[in-house]
Short mmCIF file of C-alpha atoms and ligand atoms in Angstrom, two decimals:
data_model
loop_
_atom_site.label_atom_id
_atom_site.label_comp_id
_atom_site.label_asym_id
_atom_site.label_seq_id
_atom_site.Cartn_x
_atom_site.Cartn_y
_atom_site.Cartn_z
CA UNK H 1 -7.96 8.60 -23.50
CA UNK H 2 -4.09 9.91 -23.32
CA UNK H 3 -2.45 11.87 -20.88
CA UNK H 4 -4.78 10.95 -18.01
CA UNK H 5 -3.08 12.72 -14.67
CA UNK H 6 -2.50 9.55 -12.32
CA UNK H 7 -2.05 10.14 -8.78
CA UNK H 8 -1.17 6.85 -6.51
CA UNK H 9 -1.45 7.64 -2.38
CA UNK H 10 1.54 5.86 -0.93
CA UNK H 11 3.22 5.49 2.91
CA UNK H 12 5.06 8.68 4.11
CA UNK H 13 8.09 7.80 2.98
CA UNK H 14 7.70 5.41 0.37
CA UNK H 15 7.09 8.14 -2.74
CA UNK H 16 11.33 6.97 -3.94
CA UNK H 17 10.12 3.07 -3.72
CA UNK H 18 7.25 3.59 -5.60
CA UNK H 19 8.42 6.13 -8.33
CA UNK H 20 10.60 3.61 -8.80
CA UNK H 21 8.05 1.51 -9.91
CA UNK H 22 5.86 3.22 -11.67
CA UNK H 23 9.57 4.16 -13.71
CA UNK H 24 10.09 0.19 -14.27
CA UNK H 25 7.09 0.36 -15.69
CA UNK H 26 7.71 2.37 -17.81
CA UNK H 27 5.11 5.15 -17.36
CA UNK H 28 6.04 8.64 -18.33
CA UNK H 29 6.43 12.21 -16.28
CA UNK H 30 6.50 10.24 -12.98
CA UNK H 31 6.25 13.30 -9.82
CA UNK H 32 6.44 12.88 -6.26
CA UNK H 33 5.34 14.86 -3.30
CA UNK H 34 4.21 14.12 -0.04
CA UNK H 35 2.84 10.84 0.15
CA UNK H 36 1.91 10.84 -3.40
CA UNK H 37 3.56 9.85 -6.65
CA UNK H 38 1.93 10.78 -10.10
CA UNK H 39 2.59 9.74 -13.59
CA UNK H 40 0.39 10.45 -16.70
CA UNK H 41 -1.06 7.57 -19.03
CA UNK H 42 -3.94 5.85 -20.79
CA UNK H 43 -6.71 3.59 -19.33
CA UNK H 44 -4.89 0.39 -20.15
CA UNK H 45 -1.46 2.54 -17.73
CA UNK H 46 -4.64 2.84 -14.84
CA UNK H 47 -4.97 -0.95 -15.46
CA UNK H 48 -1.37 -1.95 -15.32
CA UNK H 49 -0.73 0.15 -12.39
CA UNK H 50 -3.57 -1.46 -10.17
CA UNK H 51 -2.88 -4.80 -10.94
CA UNK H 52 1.23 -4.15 -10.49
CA UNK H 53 2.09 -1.81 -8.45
CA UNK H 54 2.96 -3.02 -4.73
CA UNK H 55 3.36 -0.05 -2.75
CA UNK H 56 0.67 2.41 -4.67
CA UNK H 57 -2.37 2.41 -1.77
CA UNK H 58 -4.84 3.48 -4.79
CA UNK H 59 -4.95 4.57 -8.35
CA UNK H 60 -6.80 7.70 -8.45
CA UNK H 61 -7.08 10.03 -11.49
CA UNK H 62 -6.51 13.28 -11.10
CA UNK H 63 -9.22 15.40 -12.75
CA UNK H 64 -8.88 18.79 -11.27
CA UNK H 65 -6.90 21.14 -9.14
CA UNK H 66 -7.89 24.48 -8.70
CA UNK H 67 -8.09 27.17 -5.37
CA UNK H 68 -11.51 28.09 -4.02
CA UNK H 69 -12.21 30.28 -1.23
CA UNK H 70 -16.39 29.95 -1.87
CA UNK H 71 -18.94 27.57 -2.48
CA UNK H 72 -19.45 28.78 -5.45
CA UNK H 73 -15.65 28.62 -6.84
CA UNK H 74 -16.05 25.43 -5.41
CA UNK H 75 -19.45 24.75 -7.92
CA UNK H 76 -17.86 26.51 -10.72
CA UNK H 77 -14.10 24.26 -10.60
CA UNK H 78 -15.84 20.86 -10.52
CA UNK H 79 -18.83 21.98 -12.88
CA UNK H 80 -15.97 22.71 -15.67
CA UNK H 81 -14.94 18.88 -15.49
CA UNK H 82 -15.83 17.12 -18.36
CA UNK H 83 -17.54 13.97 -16.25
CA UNK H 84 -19.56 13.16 -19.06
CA UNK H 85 -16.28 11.69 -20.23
CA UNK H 86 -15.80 9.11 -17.17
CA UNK H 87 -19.51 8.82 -15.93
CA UNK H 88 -22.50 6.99 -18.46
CA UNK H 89 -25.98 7.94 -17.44
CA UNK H 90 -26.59 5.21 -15.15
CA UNK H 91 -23.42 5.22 -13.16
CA UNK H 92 -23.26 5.46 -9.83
CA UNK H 93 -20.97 8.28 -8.37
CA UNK H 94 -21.03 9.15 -4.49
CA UNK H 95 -18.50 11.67 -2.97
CA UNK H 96 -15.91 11.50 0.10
CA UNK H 97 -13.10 13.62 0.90
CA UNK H 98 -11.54 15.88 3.40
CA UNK H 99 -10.52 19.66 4.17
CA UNK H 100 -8.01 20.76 6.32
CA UNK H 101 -6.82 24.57 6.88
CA UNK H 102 -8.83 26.05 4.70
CA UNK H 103 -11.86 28.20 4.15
CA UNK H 104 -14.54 25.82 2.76
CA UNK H 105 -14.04 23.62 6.05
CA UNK H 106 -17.76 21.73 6.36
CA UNK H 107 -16.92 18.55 4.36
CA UNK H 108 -20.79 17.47 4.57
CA UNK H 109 -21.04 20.88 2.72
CA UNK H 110 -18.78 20.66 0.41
CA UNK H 111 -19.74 16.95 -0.59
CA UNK H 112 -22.82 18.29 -1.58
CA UNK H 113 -21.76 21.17 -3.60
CA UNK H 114 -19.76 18.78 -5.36
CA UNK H 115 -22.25 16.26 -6.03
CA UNK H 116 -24.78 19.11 -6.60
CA UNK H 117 -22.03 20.31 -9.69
CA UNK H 118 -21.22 16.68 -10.86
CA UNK H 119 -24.99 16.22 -11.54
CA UNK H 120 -25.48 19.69 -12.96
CA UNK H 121 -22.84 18.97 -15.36
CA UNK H 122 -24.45 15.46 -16.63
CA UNK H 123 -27.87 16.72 -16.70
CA UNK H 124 -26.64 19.31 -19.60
CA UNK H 125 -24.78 16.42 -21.20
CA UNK H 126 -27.47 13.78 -20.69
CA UNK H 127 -30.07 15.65 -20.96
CA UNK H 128 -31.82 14.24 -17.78
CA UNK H 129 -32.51 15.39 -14.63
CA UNK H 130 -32.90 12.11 -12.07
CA UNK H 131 -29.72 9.64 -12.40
CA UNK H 132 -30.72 6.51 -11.22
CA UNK H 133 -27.08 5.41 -10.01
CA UNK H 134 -27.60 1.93 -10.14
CA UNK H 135 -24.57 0.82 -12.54
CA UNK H 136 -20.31 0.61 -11.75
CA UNK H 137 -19.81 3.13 -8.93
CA UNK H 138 -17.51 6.07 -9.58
CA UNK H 139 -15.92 6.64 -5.84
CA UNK H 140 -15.45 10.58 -6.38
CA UNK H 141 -12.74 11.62 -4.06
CA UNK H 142 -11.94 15.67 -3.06
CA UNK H 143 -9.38 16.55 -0.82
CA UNK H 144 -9.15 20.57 0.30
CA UNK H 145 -5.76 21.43 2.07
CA UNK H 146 -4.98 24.74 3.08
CA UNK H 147 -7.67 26.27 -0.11
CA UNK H 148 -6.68 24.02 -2.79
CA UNK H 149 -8.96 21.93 -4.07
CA UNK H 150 -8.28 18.18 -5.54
CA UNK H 151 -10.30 16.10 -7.67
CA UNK H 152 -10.16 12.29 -7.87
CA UNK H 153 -11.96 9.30 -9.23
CA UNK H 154 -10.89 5.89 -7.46
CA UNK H 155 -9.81 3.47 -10.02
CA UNK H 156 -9.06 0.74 -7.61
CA UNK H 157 -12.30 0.41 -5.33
CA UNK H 158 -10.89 -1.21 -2.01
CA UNK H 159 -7.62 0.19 -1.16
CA UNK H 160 -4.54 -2.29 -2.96
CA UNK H 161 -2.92 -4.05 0.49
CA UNK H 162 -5.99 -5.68 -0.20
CA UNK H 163 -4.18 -8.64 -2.17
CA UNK H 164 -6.67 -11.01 -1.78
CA UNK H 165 -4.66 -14.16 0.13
CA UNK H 166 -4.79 -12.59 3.81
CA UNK H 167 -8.70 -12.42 4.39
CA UNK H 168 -7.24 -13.51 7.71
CA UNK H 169 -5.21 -11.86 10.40
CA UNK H 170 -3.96 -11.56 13.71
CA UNK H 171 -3.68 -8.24 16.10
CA UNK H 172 -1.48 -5.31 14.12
CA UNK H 173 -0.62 -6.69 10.87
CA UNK H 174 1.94 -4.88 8.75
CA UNK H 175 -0.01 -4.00 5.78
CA UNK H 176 0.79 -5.30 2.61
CA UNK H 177 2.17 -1.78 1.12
CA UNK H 178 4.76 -0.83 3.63
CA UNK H 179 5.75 -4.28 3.91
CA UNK H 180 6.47 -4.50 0.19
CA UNK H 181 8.16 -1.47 0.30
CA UNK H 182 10.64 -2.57 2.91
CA UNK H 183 11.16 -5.37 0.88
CA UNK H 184 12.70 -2.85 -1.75
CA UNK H 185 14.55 -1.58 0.55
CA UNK H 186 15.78 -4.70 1.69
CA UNK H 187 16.72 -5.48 -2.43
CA UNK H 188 14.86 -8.83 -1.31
CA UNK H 189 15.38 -11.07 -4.52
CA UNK H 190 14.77 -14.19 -6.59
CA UNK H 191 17.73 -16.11 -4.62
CA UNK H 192 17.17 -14.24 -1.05
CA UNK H 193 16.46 -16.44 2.28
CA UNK H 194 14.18 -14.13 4.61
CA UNK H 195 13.34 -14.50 7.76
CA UNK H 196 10.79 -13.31 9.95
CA UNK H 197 10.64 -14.11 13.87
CA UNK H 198 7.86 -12.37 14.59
CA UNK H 199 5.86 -13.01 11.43
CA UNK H 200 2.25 -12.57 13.03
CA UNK H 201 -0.01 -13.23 9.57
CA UNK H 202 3.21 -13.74 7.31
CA UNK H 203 2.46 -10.59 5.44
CA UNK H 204 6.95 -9.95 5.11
CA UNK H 205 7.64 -13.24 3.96
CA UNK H 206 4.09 -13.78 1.28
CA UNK H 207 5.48 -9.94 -0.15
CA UNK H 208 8.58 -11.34 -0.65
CA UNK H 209 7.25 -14.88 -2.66
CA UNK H 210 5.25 -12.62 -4.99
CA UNK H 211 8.21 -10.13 -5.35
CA UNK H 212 10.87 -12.94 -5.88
CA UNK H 213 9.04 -14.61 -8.43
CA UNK H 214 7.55 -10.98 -10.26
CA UNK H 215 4.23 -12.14 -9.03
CA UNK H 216 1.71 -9.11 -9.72
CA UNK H 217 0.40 -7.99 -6.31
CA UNK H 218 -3.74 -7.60 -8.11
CA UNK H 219 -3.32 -10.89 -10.34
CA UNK H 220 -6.50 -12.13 -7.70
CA UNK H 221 -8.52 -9.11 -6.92
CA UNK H 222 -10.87 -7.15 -9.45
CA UNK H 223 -11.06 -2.81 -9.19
CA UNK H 224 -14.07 -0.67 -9.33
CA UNK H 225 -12.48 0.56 -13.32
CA UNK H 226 -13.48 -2.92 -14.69
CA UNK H 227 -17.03 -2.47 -14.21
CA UNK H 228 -16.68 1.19 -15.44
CA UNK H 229 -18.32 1.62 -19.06
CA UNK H 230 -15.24 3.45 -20.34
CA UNK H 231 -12.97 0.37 -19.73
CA UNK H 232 -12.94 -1.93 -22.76
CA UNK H 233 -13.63 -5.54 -21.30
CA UNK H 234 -9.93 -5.97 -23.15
CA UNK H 235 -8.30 -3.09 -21.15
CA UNK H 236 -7.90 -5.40 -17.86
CA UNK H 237 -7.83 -8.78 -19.46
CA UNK H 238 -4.64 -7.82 -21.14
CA UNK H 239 -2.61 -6.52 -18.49
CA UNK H 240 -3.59 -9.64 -16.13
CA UNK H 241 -2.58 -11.48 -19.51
CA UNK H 242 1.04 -9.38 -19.22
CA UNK H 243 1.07 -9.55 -15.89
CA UNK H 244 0.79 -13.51 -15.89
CA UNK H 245 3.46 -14.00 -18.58
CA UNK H 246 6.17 -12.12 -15.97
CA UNK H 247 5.86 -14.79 -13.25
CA UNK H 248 8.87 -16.62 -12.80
CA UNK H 249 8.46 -19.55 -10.59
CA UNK H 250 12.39 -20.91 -10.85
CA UNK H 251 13.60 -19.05 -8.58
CA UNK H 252 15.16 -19.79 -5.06
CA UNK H 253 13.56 -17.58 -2.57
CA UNK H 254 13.35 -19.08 0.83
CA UNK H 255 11.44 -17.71 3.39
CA UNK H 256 11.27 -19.34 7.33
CA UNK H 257 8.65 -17.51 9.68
CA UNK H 258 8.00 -17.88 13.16
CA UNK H 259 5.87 -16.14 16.47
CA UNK H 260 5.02 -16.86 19.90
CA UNK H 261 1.81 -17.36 18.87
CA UNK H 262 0.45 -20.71 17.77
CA UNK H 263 -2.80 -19.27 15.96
CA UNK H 264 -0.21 -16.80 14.07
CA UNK H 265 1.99 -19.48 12.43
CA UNK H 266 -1.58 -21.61 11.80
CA UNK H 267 -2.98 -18.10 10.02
CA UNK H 268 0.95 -17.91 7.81
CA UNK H 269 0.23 -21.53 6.90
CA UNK H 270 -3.49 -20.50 5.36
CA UNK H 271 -2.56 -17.52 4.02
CA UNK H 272 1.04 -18.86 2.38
CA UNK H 273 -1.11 -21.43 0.93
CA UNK H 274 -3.74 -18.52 -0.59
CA UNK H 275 -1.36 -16.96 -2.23
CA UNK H 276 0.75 -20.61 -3.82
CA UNK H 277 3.66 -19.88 -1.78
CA UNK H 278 3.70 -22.71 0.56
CA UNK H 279 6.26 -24.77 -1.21
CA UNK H 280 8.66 -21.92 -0.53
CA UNK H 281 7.75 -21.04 3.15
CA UNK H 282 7.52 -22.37 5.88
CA UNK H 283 6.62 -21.64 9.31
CA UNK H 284 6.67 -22.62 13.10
CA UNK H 285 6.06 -21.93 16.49
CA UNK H 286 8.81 -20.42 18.47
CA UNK H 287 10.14 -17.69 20.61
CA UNK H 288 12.09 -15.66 19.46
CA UNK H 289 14.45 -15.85 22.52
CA UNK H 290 14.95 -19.40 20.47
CA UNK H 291 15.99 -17.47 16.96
CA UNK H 292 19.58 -19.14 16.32
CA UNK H 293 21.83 -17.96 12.93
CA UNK H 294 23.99 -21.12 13.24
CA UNK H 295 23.05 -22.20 10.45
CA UNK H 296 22.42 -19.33 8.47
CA UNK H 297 24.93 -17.98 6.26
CA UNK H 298 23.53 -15.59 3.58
CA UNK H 299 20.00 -13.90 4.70
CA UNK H 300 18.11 -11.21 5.42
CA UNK H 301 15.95 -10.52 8.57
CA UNK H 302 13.56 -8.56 8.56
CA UNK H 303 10.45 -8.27 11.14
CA UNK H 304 8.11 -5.84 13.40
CA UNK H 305 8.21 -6.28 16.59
CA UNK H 306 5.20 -5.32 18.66
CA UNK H 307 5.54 -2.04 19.86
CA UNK H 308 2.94 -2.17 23.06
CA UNK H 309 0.21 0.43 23.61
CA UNK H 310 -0.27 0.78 27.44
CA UNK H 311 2.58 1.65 29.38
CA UNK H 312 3.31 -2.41 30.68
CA UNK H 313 2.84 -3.20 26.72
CA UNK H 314 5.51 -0.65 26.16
CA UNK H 315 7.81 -2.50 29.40
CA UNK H 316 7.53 -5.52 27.49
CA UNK H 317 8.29 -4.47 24.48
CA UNK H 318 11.57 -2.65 25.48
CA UNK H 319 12.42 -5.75 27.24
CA UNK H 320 11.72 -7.36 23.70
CA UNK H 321 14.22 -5.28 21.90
CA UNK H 322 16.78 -6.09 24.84
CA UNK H 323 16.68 -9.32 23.88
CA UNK H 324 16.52 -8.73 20.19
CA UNK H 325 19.79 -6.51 20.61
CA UNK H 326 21.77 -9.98 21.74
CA UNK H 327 20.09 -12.85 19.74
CA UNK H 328 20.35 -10.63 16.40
CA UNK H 329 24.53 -10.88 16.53
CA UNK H 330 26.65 -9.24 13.91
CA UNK H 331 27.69 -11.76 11.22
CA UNK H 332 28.66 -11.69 8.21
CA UNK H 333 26.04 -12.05 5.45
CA UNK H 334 22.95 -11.38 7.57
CA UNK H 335 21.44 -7.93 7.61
CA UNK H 336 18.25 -6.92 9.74
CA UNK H 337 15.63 -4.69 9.04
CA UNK H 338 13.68 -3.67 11.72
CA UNK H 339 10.64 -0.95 11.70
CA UNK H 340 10.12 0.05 15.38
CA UNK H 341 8.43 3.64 16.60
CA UNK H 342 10.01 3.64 19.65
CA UNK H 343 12.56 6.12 19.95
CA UNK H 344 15.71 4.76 21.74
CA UNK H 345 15.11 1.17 19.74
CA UNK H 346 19.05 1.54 19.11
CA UNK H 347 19.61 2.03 22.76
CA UNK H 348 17.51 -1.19 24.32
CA UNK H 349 18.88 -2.59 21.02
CA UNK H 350 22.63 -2.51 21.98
CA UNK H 351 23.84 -1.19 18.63
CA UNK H 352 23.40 1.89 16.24
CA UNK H 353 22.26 1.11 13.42
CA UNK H 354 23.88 1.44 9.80
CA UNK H 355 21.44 2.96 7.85
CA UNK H 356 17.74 5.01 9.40
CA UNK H 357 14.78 5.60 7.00
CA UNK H 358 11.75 7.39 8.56
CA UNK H 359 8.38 5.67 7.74
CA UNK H 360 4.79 5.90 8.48
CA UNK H 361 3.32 2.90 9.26
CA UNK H 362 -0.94 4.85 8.92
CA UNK H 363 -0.02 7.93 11.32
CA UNK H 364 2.57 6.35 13.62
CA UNK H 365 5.77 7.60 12.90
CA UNK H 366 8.31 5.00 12.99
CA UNK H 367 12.04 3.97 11.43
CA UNK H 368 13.46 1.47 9.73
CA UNK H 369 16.36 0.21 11.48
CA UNK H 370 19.08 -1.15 9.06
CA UNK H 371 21.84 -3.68 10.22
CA UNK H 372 24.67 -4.60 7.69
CA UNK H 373 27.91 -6.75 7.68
C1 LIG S 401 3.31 -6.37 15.14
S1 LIG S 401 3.05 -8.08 15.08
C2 LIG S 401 3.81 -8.56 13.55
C3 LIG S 401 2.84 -8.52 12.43
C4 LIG S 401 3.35 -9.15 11.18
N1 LIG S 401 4.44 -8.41 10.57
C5 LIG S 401 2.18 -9.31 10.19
O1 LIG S 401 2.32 -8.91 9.06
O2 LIG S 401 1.13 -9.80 10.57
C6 LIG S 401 4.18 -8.68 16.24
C7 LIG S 401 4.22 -10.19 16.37
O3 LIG S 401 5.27 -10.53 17.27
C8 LIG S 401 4.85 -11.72 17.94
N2 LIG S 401 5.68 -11.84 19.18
C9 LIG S 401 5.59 -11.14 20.32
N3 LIG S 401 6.52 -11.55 21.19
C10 LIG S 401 7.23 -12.54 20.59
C11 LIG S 401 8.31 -13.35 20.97
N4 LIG S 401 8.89 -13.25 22.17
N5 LIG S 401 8.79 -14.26 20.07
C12 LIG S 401 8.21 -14.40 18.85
N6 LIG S 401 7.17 -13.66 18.45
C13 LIG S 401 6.69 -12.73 19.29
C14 LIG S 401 3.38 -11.51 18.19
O4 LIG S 401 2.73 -12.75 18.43
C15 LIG S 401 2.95 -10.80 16.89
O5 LIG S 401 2.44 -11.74 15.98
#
């Protein structure tokens, strides 16, 4: 199958990071808009880009896109999809999505005028009428925004921050993603020393162990394609094969975590160890009140600091970035990257900050503060 249109859901403000690379990959016509980058490829490109890609939240293909204003143009648009080319007769294939300012605005109704056309479609393929649905589920995704219609199948099954080494966390984990997309941001690299103060389940300084030594981000998790019939058994095997053959253990990344919070650095410790990284991090208890650059010369800092929900939460935290603004001194060969929704972070901070990117971490607007010398 060539020419497959490949749509990957990404952070608000992550579509440059992750163009970037789906580029280094080498994929071909790679688009951005709006929280989404696309590129078109082959089955074994869906492959590479699930097991790859860091900042990509799913690998969807992109089978339609088309306006409806009725049901029935609704019917019609995903009736002329050739499914029979994606979905065997046994295959499961449920339907989710979402509409927002349009016409066709029940999604309960328009799930089932989907399904209702997917299944009129394979009966005059198959040649059946009942499909049992118990083989490889095809996750059929529609999203309707302001009348056009979008048609997906999800390639990757649970969303990709699932990396499979942090089954455990503490309260308001960074996900995976957006941290690995700071990380580009940062130009974290084989020889870089990160630190983290605040590193709640580690996620900042794991991302940058993988990253440092071209570590695939799916090298230990399986996608919902593998099962599908259309895959080749080969198709996956041989980009985990490609995948494994990048990893280059030599290099020097050091990473040094540490949090308040004693059952924080014990959850780093498991979860560094999940993903083989423990001989490169390390992690303890401390405050970050305690956070000394003495004896750092070269690094970079990067963390999230909590950013409190009820109004004392939010006291605290301000009081937080007070502090932050005189422990984190100027000096040179250290820059900080801090994400932070609160608005006057610079302010309670002490210091403007070099460089501002706008991120979403899930629906909370917030920016990346960026401190150079
Ligand atoms: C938003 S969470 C960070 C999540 C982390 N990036 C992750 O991936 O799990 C904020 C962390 O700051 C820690 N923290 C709060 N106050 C602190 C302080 N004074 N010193 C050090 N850590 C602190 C909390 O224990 C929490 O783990």
């Amino acid at each position: 199958m060539e020419n497959l249109k490949i749509s990957c859901p990404c952070h608000f403000g992550l579509e440059s990071v992750l163009s970037g690379e789906m580029k280094r990959l080498g994929f071909a016509n790679v688009t951005s808009e709006n929280g989404k980058v696309s590129f078109s490829g082959t089955l074994s490109d869906i492959a590479k880009a699930n097991i790859n890609l860091r900042t990509a939240e799913r690998v969807l293909i992109e089978l339609a896109s088309f306006t409806a204003l009725s049901f029935e143009e609704l019917f019609q648009g995903v009736k002329a999809i050739s499914w029979e080319d994606f979905i065997c007769e046994d295959e499961a294939f449920p339907v989710k999505g979402w509409s927002l300012n349009s016409k066709l605005h029940s999604v309960p109704d328009c799930q089932s005028i989907i399904k209702k056309a997917v299944v009129r479609r394979l009966e005059s393929k198959y040649g059946m009428s009942i499909f049992p649905e118990t083989a490889a589920k095809h996750q059929i995704q529609f999203s309707i925004l302001k009348d056009k219609v979008s048609i997906y199948l999800d390639t990757s099954g649970e969303g990709l921050h699932k990396r499979g080494y942090r089954r455990n966390s503490n309260a308001a984990p960074i996900k995976e993603t957006l941290a690995a997309g700071i990380l580009d941001i940062a130009r974290v690299k084989g020889d870089s020393t990160v630190y983290d103060p605040m590193c709640g389940s580690g996620t900042f300084l794991i991302e940058s162990f993988l990253r440092a030594t071209k570590t695939a981000p799916g090298l230990r998790r399986y996608f919902a394609a593998e099962n599908w019939k259309i895959f080749d058994k080969a198709i996956f095997k041989e980009a985990r094969a490609e995948a494994l053959d990048k990893i280059d253990r030599s290099v020097f990344l050091k990473g040094f975590g540490s949090d308040i919070d004693s059952e924080a650095v014990r959850l780093c410790i498991e979860n560094s160890k999940k993903a083989n990284a423990e001989n490169r991090l390390s992690f303890k208890q401390m405050d970050v009140k305690d956070f000394s650059l003495t004896d750092i010369e070269n690094g970079i800092v990067i963390c999230n600091p909590p950013y409190g929900e009820r109004l004392s939460d939010i006291r605290s935290a301000e009081a937080l970035y007070r502090d932050m603004g005189r422990i984190f001194e100027r000096k040179s060969g250290v820059n900080y990257y801090i994400i932070s929704p609160h608005e006057d972070f610079e302010a309670l901070f002490g210091r403007k900050a070099d460089k501002r990117r706008k991120l979403y971490n899930g629906m909370i607007k917030c920016t990346l503060y960026q401190y150079f010398l």
